[in-house]
mmCIF file of C-alpha atoms and ligand atoms in Angstrom:
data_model
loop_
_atom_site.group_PDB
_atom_site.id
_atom_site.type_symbol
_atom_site.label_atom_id
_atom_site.label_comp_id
_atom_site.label_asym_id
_atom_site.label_seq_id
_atom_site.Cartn_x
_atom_site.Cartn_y
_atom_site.Cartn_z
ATOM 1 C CA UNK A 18 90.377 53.277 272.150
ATOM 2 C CA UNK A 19 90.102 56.485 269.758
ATOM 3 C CA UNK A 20 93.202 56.021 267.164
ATOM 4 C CA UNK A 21 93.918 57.936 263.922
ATOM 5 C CA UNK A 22 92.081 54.322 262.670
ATOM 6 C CA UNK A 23 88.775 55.531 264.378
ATOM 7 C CA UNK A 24 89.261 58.898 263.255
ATOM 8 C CA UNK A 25 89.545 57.412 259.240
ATOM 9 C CA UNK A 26 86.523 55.676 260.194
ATOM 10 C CA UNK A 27 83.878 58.696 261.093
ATOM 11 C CA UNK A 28 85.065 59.976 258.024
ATOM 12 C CA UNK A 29 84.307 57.390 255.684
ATOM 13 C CA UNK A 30 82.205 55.268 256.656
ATOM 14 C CA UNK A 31 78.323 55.144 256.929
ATOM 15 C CA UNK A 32 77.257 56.451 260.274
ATOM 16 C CA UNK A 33 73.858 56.889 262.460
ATOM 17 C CA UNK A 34 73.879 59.746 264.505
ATOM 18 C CA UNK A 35 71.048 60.784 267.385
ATOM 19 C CA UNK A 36 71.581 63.848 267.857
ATOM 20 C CA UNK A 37 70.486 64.902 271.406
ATOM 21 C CA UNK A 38 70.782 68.117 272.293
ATOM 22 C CA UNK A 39 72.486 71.103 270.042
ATOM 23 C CA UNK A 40 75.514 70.365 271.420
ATOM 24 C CA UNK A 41 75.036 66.207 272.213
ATOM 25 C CA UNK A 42 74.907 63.341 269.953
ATOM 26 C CA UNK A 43 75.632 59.595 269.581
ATOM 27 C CA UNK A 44 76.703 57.758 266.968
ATOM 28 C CA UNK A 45 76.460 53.862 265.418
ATOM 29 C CA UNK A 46 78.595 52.913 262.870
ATOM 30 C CA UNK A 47 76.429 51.608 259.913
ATOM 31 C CA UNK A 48 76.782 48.297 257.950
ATOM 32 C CA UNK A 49 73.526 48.835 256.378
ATOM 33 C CA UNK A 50 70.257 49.865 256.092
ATOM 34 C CA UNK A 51 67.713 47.122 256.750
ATOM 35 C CA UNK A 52 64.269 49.104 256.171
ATOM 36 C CA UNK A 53 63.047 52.539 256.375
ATOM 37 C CA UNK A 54 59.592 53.712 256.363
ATOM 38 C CA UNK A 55 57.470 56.340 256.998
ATOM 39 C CA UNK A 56 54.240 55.686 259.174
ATOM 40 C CA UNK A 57 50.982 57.240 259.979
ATOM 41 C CA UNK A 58 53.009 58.433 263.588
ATOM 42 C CA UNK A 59 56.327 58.061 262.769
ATOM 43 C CA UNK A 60 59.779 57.356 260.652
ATOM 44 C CA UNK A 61 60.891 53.948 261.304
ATOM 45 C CA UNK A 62 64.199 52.360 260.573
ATOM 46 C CA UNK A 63 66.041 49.509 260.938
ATOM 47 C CA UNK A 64 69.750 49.590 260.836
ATOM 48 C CA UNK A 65 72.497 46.601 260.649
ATOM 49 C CA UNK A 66 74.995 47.983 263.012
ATOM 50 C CA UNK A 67 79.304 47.215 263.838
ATOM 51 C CA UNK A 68 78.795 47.092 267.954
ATOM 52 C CA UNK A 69 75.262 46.465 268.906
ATOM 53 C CA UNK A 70 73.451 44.330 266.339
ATOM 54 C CA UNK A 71 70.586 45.182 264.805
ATOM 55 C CA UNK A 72 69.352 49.281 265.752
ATOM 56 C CA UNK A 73 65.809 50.336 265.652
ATOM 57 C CA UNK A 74 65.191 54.187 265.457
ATOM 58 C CA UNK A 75 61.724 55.955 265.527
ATOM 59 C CA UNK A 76 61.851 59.650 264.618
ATOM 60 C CA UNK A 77 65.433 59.808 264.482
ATOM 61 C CA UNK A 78 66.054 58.251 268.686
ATOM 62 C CA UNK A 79 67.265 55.025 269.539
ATOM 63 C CA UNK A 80 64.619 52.678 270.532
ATOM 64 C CA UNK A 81 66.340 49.526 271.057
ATOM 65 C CA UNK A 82 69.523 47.408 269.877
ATOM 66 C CA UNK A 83 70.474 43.470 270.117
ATOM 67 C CA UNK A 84 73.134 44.057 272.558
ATOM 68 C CA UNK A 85 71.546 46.163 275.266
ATOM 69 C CA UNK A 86 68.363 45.627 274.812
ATOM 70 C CA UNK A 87 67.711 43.456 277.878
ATOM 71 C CA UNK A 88 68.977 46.031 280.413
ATOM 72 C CA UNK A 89 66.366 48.494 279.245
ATOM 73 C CA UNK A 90 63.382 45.668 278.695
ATOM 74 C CA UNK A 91 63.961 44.022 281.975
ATOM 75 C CA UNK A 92 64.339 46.823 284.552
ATOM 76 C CA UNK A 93 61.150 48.188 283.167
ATOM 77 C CA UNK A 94 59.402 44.833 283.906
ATOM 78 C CA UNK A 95 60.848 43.316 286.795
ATOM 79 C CA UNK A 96 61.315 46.104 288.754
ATOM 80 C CA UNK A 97 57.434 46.576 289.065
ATOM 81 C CA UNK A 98 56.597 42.986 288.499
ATOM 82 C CA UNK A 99 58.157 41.591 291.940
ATOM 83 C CA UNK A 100 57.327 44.228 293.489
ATOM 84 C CA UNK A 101 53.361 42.996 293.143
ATOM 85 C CA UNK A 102 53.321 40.060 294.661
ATOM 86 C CA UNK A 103 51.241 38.109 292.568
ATOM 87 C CA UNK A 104 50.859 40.429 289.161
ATOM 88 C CA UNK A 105 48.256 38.185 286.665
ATOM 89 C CA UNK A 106 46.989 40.870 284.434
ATOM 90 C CA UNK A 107 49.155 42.866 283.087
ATOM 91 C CA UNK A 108 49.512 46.384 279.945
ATOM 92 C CA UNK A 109 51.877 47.514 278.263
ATOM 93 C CA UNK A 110 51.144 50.592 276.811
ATOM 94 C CA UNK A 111 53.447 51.267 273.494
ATOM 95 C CA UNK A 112 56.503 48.847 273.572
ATOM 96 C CA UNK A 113 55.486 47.224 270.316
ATOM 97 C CA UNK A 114 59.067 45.686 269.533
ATOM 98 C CA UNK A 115 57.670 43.283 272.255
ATOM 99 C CA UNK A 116 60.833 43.217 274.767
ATOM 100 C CA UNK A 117 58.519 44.290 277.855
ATOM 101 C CA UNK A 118 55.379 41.657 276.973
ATOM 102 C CA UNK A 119 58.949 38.846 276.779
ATOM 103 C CA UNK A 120 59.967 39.829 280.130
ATOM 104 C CA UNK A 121 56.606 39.998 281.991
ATOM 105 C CA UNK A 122 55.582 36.556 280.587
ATOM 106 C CA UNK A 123 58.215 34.986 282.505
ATOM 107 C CA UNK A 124 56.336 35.786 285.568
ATOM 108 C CA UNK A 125 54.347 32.556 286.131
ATOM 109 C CA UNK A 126 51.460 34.399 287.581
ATOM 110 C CA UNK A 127 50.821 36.047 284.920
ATOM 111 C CA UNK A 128 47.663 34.510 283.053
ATOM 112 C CA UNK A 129 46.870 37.782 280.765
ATOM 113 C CA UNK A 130 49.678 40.031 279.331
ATOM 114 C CA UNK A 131 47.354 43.305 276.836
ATOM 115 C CA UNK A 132 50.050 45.086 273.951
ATOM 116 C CA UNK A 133 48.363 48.670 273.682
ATOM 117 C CA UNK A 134 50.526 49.610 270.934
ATOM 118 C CA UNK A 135 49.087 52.471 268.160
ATOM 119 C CA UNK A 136 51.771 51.863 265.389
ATOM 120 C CA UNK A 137 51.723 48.275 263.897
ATOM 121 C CA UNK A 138 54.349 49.136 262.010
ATOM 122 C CA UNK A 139 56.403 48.669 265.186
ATOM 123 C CA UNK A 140 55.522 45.206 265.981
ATOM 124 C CA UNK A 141 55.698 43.788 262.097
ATOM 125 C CA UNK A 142 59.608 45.612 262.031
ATOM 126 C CA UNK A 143 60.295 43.726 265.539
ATOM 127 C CA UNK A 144 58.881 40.400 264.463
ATOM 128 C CA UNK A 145 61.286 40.718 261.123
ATOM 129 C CA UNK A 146 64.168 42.350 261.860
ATOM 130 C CA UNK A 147 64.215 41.676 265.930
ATOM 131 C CA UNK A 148 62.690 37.657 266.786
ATOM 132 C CA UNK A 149 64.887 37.501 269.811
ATOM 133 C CA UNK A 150 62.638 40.945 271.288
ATOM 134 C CA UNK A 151 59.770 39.947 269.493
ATOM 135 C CA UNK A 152 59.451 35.946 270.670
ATOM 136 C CA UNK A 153 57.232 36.835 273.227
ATOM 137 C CA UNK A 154 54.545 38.456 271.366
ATOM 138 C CA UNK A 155 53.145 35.018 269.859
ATOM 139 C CA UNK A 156 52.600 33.672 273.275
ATOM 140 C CA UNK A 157 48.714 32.289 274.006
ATOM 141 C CA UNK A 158 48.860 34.780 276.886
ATOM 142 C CA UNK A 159 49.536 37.590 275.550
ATOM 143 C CA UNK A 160 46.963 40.451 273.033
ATOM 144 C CA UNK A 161 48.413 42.614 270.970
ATOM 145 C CA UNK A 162 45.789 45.596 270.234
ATOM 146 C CA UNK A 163 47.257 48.483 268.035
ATOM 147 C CA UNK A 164 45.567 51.168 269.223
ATOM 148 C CA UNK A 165 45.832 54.956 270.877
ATOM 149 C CA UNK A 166 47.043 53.426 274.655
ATOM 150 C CA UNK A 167 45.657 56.299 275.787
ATOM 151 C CA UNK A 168 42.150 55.865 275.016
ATOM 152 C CA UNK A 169 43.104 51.854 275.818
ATOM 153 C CA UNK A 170 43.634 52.818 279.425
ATOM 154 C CA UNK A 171 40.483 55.337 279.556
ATOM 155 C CA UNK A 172 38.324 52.510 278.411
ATOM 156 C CA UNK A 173 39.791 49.376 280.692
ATOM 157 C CA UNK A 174 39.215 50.427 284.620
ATOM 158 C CA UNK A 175 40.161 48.593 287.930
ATOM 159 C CA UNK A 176 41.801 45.492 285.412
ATOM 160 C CA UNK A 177 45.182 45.519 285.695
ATOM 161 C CA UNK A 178 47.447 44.449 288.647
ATOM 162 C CA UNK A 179 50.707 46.076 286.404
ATOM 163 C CA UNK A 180 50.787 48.750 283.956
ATOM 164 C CA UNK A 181 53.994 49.265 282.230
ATOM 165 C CA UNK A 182 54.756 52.661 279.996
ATOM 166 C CA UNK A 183 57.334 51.791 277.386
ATOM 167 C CA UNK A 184 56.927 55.058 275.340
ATOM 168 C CA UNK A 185 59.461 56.742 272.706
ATOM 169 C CA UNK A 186 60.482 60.002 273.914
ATOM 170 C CA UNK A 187 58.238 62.806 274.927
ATOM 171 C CA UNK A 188 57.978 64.051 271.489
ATOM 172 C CA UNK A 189 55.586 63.971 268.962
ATOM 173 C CA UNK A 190 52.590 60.905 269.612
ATOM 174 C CA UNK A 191 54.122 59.621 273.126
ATOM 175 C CA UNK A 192 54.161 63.224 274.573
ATOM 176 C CA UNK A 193 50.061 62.211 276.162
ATOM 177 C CA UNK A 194 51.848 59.325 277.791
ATOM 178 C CA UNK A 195 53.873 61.942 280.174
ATOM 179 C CA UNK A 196 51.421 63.403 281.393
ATOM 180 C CA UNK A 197 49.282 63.958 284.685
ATOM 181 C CA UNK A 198 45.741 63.118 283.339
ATOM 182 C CA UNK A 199 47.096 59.932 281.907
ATOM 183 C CA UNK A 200 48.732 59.073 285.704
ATOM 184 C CA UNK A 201 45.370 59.525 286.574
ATOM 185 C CA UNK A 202 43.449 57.158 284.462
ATOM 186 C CA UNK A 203 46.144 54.734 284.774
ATOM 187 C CA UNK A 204 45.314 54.677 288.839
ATOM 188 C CA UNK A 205 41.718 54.138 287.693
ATOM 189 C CA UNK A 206 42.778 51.089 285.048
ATOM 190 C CA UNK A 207 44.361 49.454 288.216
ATOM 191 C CA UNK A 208 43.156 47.501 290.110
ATOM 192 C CA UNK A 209 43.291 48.722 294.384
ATOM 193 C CA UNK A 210 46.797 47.514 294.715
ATOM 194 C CA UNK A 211 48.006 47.906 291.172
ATOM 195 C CA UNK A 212 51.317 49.300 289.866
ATOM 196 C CA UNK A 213 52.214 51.177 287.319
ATOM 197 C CA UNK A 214 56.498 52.058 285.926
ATOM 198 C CA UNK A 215 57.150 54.016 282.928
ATOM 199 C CA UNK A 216 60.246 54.861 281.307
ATOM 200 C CA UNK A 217 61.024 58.483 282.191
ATOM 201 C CA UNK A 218 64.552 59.617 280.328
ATOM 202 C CA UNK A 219 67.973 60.425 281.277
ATOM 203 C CA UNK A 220 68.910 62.479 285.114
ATOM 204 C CA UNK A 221 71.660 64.265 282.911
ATOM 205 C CA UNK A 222 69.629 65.056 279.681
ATOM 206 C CA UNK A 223 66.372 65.417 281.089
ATOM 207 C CA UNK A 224 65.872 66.793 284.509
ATOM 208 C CA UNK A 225 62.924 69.134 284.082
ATOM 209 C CA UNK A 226 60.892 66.405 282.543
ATOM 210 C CA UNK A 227 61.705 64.147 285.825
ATOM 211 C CA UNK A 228 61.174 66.381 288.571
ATOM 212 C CA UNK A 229 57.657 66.919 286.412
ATOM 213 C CA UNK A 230 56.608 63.166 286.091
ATOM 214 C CA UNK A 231 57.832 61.906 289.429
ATOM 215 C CA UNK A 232 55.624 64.718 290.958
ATOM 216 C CA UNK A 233 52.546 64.058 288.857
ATOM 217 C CA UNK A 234 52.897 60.417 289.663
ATOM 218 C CA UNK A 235 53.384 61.157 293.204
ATOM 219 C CA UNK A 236 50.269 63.252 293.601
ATOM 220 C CA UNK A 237 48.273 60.428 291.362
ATOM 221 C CA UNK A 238 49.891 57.230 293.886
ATOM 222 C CA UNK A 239 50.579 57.258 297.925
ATOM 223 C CA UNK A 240 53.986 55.692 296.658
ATOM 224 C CA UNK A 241 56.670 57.093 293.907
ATOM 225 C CA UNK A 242 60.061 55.654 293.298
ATOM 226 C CA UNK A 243 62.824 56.743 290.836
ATOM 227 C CA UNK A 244 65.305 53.757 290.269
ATOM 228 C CA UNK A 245 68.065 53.958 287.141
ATOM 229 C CA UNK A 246 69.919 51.430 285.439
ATOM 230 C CA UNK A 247 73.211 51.680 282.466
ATOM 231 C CA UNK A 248 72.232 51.366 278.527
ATOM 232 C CA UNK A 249 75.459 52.259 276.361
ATOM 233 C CA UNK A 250 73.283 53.488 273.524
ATOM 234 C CA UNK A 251 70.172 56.066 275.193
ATOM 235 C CA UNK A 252 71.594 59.335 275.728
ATOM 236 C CA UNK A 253 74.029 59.782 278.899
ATOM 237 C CA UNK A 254 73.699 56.019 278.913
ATOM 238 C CA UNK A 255 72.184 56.660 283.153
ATOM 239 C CA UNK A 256 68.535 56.230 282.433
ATOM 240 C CA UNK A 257 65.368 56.444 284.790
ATOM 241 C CA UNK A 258 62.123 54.486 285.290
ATOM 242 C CA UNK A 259 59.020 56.108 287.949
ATOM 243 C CA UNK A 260 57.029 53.665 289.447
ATOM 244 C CA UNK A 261 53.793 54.580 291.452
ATOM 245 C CA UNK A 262 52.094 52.022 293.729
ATOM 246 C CA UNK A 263 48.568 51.484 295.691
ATOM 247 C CA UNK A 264 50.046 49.839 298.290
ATOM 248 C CA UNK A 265 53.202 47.425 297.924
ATOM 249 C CA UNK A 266 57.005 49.151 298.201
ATOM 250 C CA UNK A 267 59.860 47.740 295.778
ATOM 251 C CA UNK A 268 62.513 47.984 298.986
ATOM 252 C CA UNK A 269 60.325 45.116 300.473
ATOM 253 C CA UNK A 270 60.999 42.444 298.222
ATOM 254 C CA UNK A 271 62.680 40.015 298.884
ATOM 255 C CA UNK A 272 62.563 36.732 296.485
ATOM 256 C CA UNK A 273 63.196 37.013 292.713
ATOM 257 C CA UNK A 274 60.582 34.628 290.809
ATOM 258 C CA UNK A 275 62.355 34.748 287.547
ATOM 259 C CA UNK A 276 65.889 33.180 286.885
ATOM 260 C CA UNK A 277 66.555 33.841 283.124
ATOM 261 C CA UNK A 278 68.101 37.534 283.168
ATOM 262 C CA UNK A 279 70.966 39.247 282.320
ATOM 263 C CA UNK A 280 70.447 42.374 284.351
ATOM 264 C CA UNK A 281 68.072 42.103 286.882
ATOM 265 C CA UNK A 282 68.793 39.854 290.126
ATOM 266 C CA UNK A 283 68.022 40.619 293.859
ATOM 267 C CA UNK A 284 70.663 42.680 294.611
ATOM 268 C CA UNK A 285 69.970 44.825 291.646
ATOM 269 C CA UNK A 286 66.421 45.602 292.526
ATOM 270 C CA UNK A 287 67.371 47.042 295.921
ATOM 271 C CA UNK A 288 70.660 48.702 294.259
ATOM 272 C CA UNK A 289 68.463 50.175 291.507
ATOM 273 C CA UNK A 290 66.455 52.196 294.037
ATOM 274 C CA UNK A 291 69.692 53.465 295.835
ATOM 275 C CA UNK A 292 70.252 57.378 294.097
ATOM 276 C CA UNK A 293 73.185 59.343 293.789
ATOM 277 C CA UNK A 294 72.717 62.943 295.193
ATOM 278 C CA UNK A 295 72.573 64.542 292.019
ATOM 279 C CA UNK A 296 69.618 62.651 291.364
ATOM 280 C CA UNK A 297 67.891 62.782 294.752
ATOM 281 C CA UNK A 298 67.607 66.181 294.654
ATOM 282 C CA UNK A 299 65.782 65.694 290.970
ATOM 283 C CA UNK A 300 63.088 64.597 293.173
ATOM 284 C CA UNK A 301 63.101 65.557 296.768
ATOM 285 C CA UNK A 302 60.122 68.147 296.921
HETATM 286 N N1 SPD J 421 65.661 57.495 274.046
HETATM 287 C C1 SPD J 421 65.211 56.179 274.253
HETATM 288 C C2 SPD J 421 63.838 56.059 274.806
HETATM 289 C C3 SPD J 421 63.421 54.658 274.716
HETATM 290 C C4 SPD J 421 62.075 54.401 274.971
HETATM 291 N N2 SPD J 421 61.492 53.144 274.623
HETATM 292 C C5 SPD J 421 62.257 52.179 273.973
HETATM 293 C C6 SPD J 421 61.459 51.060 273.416
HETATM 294 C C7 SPD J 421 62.077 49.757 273.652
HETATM 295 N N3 SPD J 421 61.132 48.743 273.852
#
């Protein structure tokens, strides 16, 4: 509840603020700064925070936090995931804090999980600052490469049964992951009844960029589907995934093959796909 206490608060106390739009922002009160660095793509910090744990920003936008991290990390993975039904090789291209590789290597099929991620600095800030995100990423199965996922996917065709796009926001280096050609060679880095999801921003915030991607991916794949799930801390706190499939359709699952969630169950994946008007007309044609 917003007292005169709060109010004290925003005025005295260390604060991180994404700020969204001109007239949109979010803010995390501070307890302290963990790390900060530039990169060769990117500023990277690490905050301590009062509500959600620990906070990792790139370029000034929440990537992840402790608390709701798992909402995020598994609807990106399971989602897709069940909806192959028997998904053994497996990318994720950028997602170097390692919560997607933690949630696809729960799939028992899964004999091969690739990490395409270009910023190492990523995955050595995860692995210090984030080992509950990061566990996965040490697991016999799984490669991390740090390199350009774009020219990863170019160079790997008809190997992959899931591809998974866990990019930052479509600015700066992730703005090549949004984009038509790369739909493209990620149908050709499938194999014939591969799948691919990517995270694709908020229906309030970011409606141009949806309408875009979900109609790219649905001229690249015979299948398209927009689902959403709730994350307190990305901005609106509605955000959207786009998967494009070969051949298998999310509404026909039916069994969940992985019991240790938070967020995902059965009844979620159908719900998930289920839009609210607003959003249906994002993407009706
Ligand atoms: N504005 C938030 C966009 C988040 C995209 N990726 C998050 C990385 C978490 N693995």
């Amino acid at each position: 509840m917003y007292t005169k206490e709060c109010f004290k608060l925003t005025q005295s106390h260390l604060w991180f603020t994404e700020y969204q739009s001109e007239n949109l922002s979010i803010g995390l009160r501070i307890e302290k700064t963990l790390h900060s660095e530039q990169t060769p793509y990117q500023t990277l910090d690490v905050y301590s925070t009062h509500q959600y744990g620990n906070l990792l920003v790139l370029d000034g936008c929440v990537m992840t936090t402790d608390k709701d991290e798992f909402v995020y990390h598994e609807m990106l993975a399971h989602v897709p995931m069940h909806t192959h039904p028997n998904p053994k090789s497996v990318l994720v291209v950028g997602g170097g804090d390692g919560g997607i590789i933690r949630e696809v290597i729960k799939h028992p099929s899964v004999e091969r999980a690739v990490l395409a991620e270009i910023d190492g600095a990523v995955v050595e800030a995860s692995k210090k600052y984030f080992p509950q995100i990061a566990q996965g990423l040490s697991d016999p199965r799984v490669d991390v490469q740090i390199v350009d996922g774009i020219k990863y996917v170019e160079d790997h065709k008809g190997e992959f049964d899931v591809i998974l796009i866990d990019s930052t926001d479509p600015i700066g280096p992730a703005v090549g992951l949004f984009s038509k050609t790369f739909y493209d060679s990620v149908a050709e880095a499938l194999k014939p009844d591969g799948i691919m999801a990517a995270q694709t921003e908020s229906p309030f915030a970011n409606q141009e960029l949806i309408r875009r991607v979900y109609s790219d991916i649905g001229k690249t794949f015979p299948i398209v589907k927009l689902y959403l799930a709730s994350i307190p801390t990305y901005p609106t706190g509605m955000w959207s995934f786009t998967m494009g499939s070969k051949v298998h359709r999310p509404e026909d699952v039916k069994d969940v093959r992985v019991a240790n969630t938070r967020y995902y169950n059965a009844a979620v994946h159908q719900a998930c796909l289920a839009l609210p008007n607003f959003v249906k007309e994002l993407v009706s044609e």
